[in-house]
XYZ file of N, CA and C in Angstrom:
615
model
N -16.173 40.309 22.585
C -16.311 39.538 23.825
C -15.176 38.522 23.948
N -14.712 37.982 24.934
C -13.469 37.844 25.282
C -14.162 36.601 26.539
N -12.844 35.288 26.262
C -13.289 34.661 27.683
C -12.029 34.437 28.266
N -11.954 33.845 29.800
C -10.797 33.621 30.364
C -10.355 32.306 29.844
N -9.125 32.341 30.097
C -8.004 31.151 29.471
C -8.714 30.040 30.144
N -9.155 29.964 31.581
C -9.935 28.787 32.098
C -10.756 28.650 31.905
N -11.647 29.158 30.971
C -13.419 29.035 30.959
C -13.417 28.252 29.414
N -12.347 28.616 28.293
C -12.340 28.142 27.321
C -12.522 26.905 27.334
N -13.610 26.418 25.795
C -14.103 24.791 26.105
C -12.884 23.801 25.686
N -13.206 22.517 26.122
C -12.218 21.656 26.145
C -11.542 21.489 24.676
N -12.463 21.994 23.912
C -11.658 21.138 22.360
C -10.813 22.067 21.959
N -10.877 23.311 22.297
C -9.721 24.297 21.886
C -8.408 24.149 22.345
N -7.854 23.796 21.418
C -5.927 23.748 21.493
C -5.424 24.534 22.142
N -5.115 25.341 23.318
C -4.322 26.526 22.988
C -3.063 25.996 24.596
N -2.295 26.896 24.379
C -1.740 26.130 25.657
C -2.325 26.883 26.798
N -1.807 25.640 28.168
C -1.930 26.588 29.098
C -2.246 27.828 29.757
N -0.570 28.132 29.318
C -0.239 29.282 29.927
C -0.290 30.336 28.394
N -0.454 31.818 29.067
C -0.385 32.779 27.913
C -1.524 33.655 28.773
N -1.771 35.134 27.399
C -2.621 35.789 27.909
C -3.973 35.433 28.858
N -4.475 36.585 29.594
C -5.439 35.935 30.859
C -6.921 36.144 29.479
N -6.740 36.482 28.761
C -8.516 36.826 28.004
C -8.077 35.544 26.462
N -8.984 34.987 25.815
C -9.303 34.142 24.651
C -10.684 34.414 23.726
N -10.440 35.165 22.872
C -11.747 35.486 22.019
C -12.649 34.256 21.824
N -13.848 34.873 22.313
C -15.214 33.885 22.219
C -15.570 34.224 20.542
N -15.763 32.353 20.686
C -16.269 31.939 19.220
C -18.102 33.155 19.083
N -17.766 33.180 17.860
C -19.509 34.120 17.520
C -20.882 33.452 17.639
N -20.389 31.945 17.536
C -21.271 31.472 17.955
C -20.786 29.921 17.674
N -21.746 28.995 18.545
C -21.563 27.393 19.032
C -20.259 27.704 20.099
N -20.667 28.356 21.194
C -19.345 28.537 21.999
C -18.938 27.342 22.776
N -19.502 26.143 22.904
C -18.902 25.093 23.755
C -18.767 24.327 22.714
N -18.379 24.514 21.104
C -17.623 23.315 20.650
C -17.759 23.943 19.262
N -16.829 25.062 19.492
C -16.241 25.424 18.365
C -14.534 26.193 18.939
N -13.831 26.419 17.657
C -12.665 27.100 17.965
C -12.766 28.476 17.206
N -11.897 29.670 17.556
C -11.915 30.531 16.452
C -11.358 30.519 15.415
N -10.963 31.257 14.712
C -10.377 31.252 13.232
C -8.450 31.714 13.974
N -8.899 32.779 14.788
C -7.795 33.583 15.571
C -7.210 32.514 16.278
N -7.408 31.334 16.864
C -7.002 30.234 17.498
C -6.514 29.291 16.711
N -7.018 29.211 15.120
C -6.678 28.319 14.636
C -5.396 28.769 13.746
N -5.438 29.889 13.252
C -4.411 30.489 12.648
C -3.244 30.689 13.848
N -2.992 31.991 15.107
C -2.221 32.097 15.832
C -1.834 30.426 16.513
N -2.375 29.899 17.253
C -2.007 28.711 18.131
C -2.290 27.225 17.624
N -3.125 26.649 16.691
C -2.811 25.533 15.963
C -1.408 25.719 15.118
N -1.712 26.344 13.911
C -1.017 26.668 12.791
C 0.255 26.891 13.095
N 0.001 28.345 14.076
C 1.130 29.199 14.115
C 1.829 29.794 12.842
N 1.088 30.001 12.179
C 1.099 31.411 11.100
C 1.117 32.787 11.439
N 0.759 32.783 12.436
C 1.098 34.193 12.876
C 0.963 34.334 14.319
N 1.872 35.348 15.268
C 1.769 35.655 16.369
C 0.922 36.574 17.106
N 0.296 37.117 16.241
C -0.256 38.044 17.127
C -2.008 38.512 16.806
N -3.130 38.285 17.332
C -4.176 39.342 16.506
C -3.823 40.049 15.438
N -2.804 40.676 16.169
C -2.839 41.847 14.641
C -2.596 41.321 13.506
N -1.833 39.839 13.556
C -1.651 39.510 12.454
C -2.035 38.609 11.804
N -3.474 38.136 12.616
C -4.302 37.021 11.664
C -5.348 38.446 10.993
N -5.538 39.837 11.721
C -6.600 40.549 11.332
C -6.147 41.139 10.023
N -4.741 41.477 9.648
C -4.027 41.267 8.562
C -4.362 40.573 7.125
N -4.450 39.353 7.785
C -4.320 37.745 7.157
C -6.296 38.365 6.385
N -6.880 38.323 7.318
C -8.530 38.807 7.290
C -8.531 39.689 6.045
N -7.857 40.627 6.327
C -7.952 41.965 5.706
C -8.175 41.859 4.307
N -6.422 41.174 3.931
C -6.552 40.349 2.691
C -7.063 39.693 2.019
N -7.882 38.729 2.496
C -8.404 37.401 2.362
C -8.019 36.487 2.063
N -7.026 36.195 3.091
C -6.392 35.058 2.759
C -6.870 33.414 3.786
N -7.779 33.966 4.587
C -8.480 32.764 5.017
C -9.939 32.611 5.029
N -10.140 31.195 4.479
C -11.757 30.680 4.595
C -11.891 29.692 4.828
N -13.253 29.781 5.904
C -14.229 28.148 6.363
C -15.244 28.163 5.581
N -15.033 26.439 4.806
C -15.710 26.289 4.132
C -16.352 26.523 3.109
N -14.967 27.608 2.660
C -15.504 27.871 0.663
C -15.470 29.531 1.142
N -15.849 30.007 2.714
C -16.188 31.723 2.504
C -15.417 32.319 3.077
N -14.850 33.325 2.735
C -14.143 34.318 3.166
C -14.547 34.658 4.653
N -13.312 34.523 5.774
C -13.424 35.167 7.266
C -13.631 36.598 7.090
N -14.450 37.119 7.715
C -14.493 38.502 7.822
C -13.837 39.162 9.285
N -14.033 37.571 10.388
C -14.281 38.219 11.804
C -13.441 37.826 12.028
N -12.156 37.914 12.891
C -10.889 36.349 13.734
C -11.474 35.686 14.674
N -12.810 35.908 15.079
C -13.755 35.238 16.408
C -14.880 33.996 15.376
N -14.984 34.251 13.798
C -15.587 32.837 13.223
C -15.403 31.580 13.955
N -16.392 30.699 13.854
C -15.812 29.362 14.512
C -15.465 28.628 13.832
N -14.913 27.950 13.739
C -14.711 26.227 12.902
C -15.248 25.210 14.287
N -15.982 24.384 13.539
C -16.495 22.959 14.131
C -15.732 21.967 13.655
N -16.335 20.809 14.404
C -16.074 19.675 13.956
C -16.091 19.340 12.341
N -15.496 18.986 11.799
C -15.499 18.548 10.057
C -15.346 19.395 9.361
N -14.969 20.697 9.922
C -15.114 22.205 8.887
C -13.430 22.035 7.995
N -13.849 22.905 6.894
C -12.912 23.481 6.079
C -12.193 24.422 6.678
N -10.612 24.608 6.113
C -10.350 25.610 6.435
C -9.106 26.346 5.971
N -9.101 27.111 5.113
C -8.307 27.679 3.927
C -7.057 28.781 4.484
N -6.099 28.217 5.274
C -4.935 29.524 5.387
C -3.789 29.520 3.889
N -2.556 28.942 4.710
C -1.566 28.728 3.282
C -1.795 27.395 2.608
N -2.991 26.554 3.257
C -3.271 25.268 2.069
C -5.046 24.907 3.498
N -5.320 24.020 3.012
C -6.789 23.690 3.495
C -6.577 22.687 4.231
N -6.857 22.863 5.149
C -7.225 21.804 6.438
C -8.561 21.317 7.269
N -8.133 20.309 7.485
C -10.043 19.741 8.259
C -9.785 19.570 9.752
N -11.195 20.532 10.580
C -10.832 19.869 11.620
C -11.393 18.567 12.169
N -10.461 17.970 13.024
C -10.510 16.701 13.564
C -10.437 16.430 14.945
N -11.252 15.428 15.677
C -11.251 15.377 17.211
C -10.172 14.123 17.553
N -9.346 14.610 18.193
C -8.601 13.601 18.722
C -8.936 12.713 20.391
N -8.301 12.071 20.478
C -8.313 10.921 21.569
C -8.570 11.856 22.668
N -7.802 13.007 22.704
C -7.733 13.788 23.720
C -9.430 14.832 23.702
N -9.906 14.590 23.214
C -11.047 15.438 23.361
C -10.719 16.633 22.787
N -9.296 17.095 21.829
C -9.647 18.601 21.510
C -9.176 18.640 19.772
N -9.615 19.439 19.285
C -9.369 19.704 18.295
C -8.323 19.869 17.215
N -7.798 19.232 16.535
C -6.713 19.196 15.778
C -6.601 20.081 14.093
N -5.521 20.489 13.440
C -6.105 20.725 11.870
C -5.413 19.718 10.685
N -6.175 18.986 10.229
C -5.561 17.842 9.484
C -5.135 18.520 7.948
N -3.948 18.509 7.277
C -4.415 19.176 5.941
C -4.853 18.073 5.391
N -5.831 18.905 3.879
C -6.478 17.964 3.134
C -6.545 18.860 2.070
N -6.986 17.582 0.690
C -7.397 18.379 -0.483
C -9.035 17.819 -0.906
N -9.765 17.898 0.423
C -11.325 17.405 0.166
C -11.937 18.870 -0.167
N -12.888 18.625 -0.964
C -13.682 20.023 -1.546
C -14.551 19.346 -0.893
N -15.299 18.568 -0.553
C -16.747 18.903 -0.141
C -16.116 18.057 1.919
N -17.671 18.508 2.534
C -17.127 18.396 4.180
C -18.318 17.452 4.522
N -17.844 16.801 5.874
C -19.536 16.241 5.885
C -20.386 16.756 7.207
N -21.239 16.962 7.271
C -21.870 17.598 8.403
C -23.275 17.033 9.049
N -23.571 16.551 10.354
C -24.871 15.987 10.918
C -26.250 16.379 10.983
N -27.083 15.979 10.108
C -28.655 16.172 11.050
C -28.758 16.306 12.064
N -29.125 18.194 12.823
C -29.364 17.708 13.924
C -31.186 18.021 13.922
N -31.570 18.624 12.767
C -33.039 18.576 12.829
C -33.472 18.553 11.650
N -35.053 18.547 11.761
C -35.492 19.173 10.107
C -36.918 19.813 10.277
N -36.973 20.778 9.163
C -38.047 21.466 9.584
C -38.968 21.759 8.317
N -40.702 21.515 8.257
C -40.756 21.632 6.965
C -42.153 22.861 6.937
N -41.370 23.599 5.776
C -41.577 25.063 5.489
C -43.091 25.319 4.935
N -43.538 26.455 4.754
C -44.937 26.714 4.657
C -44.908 26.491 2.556
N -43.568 26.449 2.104
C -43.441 26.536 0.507
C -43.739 24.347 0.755
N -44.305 23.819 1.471
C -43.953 22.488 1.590
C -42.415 22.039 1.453
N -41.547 23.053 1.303
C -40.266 22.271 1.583
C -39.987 22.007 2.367
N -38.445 20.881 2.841
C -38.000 20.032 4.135
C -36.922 21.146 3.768
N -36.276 21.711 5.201
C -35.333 22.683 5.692
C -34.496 21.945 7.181
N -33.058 20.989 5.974
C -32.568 20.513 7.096
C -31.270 21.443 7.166
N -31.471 20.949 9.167
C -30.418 21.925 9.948
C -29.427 21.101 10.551
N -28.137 21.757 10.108
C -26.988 20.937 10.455
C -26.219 21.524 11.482
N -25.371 20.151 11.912
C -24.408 20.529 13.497
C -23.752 22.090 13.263
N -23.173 22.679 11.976
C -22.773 23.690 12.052
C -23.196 25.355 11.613
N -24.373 24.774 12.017
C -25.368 26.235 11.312
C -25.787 26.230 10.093
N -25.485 25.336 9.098
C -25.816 25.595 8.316
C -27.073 24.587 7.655
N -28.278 25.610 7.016
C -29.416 24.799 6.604
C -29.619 24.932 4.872
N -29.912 23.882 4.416
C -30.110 23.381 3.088
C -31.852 23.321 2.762
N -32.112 23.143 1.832
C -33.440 22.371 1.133
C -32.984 21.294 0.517
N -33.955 20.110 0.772
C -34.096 18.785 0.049
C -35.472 18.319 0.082
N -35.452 17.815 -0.975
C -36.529 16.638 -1.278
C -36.190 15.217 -0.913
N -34.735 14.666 -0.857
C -33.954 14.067 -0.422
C -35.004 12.802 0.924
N -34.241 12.004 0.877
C -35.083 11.103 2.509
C -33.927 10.932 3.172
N -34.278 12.059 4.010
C -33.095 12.645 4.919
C -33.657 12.366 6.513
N -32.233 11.609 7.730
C -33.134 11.607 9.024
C -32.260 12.102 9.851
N -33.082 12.530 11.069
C -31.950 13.442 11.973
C -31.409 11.987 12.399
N -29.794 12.657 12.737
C -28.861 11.759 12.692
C -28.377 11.294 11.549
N -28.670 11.257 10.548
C -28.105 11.072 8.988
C -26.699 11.872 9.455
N -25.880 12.029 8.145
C -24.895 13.092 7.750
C -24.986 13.438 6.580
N -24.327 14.595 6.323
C -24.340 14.773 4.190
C -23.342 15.154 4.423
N -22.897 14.876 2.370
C -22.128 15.169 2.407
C -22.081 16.611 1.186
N -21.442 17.863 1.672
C -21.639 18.790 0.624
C -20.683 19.591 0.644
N -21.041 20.231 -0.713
C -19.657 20.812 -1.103
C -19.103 22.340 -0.823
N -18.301 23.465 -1.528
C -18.054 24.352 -0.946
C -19.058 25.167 -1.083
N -20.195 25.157 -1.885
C -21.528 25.942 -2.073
C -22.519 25.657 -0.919
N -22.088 24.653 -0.070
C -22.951 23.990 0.563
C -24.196 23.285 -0.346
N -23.703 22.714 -1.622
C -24.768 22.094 -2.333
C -25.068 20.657 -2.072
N -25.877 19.788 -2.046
C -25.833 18.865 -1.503
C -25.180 17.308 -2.683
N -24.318 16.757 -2.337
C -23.728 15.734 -2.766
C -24.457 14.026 -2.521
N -24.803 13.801 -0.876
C -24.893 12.762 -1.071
C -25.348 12.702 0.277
N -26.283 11.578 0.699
C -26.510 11.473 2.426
C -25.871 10.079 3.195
N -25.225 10.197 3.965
C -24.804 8.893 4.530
C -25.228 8.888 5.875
N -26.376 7.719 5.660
C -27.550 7.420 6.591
C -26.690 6.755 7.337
N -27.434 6.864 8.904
C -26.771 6.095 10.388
C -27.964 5.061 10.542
N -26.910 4.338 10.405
C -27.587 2.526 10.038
C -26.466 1.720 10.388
N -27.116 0.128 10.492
C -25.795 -0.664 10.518
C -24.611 -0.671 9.763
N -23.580 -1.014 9.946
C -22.793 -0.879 8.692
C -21.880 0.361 8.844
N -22.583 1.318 8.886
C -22.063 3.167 8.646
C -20.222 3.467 9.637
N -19.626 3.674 8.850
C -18.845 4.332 9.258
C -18.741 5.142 10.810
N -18.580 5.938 11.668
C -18.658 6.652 12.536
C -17.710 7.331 13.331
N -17.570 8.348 13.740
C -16.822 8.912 14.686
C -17.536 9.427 15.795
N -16.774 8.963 16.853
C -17.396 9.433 18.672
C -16.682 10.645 18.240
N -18.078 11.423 19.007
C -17.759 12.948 19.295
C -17.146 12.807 20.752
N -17.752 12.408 21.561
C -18.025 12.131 23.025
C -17.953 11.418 23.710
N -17.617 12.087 25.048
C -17.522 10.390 26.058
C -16.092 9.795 25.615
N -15.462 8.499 27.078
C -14.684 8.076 27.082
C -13.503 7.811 26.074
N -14.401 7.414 24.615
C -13.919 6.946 23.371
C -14.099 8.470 22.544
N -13.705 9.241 22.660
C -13.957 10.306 21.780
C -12.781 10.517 20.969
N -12.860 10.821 19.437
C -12.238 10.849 18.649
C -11.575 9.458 17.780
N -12.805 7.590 18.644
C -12.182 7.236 17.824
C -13.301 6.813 16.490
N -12.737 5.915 15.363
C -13.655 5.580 14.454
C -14.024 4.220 14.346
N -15.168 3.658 14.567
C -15.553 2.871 14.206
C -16.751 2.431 13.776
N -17.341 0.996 13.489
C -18.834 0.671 12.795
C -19.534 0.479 13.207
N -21.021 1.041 13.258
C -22.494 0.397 13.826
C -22.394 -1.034 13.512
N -22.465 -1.547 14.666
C -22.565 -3.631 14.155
C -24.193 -3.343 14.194
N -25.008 -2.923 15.361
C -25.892 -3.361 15.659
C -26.722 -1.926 16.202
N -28.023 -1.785 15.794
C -29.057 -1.366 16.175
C -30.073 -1.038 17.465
N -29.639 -0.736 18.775
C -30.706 -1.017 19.570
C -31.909 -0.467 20.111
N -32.742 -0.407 21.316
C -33.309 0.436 21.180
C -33.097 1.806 22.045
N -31.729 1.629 22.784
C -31.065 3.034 23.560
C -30.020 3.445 22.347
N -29.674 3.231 21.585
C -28.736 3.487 20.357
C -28.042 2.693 19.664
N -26.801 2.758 19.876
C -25.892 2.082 18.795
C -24.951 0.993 19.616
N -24.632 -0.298 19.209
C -23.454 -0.907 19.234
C -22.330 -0.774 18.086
N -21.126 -0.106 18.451
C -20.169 0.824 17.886
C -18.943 -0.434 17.905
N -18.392 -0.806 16.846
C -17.295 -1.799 16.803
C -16.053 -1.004 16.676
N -15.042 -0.570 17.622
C -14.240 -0.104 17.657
C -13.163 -0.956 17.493
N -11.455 -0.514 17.247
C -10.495 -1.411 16.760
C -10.556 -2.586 17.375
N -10.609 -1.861 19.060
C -9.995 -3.546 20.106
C -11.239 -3.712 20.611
N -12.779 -3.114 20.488
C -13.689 -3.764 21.080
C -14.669 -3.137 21.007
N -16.346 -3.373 20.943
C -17.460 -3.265 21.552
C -17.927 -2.085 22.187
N -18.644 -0.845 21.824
C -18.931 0.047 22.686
C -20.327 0.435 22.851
N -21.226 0.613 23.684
C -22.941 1.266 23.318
C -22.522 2.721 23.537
N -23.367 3.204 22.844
C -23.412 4.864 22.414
C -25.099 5.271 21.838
N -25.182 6.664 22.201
C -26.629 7.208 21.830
C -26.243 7.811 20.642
N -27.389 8.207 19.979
C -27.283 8.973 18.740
C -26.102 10.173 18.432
N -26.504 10.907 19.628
C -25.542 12.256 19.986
C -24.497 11.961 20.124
N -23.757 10.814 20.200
C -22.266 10.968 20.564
C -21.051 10.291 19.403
N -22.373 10.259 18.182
C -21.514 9.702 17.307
C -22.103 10.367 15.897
N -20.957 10.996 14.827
C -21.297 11.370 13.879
C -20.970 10.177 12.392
N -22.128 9.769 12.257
C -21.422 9.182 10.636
C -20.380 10.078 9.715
N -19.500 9.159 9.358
C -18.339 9.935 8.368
C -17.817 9.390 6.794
């Protein structure tokens, strides 16, 4: 499945102009990129399909510890991502997606629910598909932080204090601190000033 160059969501890099079709992510299609987007048109490792499916063949690329099978995989926000060295993606000012290199082994990823299982376990589900078990005192809106097994490392609760990055809205992509608590969400201390924000538009980091 295939989308038009204009329908593609905002955070995908790609330019302009170029072919009229853009492979749809497999899934999270309004805020993810492909693997084929991130290799051909971030990177620019290679020019053509044929030659990220190549790249595939081999295995020479992975999100998040696993081998691509598809060039339509997505990468999200905070994902890993293994071509000729490992990179994270990152939201910039501009609302779209960037690839930062890095040498972080573990990623951090959001509560967006939790669900608890008929074994009495808690089965939390994160911004990027992926779900864990904990015993942990874990809350939606938390973040964790885990590694390339997806094993769990550590939780960094959204509280005063916490670190943060806007996903969304005006201020998107920048970082700053919960000062304050309210009861529509957060007061967000950004470099030059003061912002309110809801849960959803900001990920602890």
């Amino acid at each position: 499945m295939h989308l038009t160059r204009a329908d593609v969501n905002r955070e995908t890099p790609i330019p302009r102009k170029g072919t009229q079709y853009i492979a749809r992510p497999l899934s999270h299609m309004n805020h993810a990129i492909t693997a084929l987007s991130a290799v051909r048109d971030v990177l620019h490792l290679a020019q053509t399909a044929r030659e990220v499916k190549e790249m595939i063949k081999e295995k020479k690329l992975k999100i998040n510890g696993r081998v691509v099978r598809d060039m339509r995989e997505p990468l999200l926000l905070l994902s890993l991502f293994e071509a000729d060295k490992r990179y994270k993606v990152i939201l910039l000012s501009t609302g779209r997606f960037a690839l930062e290199p890095t040498k972080e082994t573990t990623r951090v990823v959001k509560v967006i629910n939790k669900k608890v299982l008929s074994t009495k376990e808690t089965q939390i589900n994160l911004h990027d598909g992926t779900n864990i078990l904990s015993s942990e005192s874990i809350k939606v809106g938390d973040s964790l932080e885990i590694d390339l097994m997806c094993k769990f490392v550590r939780v960094l609760p959204l509280k005063e204090g916490a670190r943060v990055m806007v996903n969304s809205g005006r201020n998107v992509g920048a970082i700053g601190t919960i000062s304050r608590v309210t009861k529509e969400g957060f007061l967000i201390k950004l470099k030059d000033k003061a912002v309110a924000l809801k849960q959803a538009q900001v990920v602890v980091i």
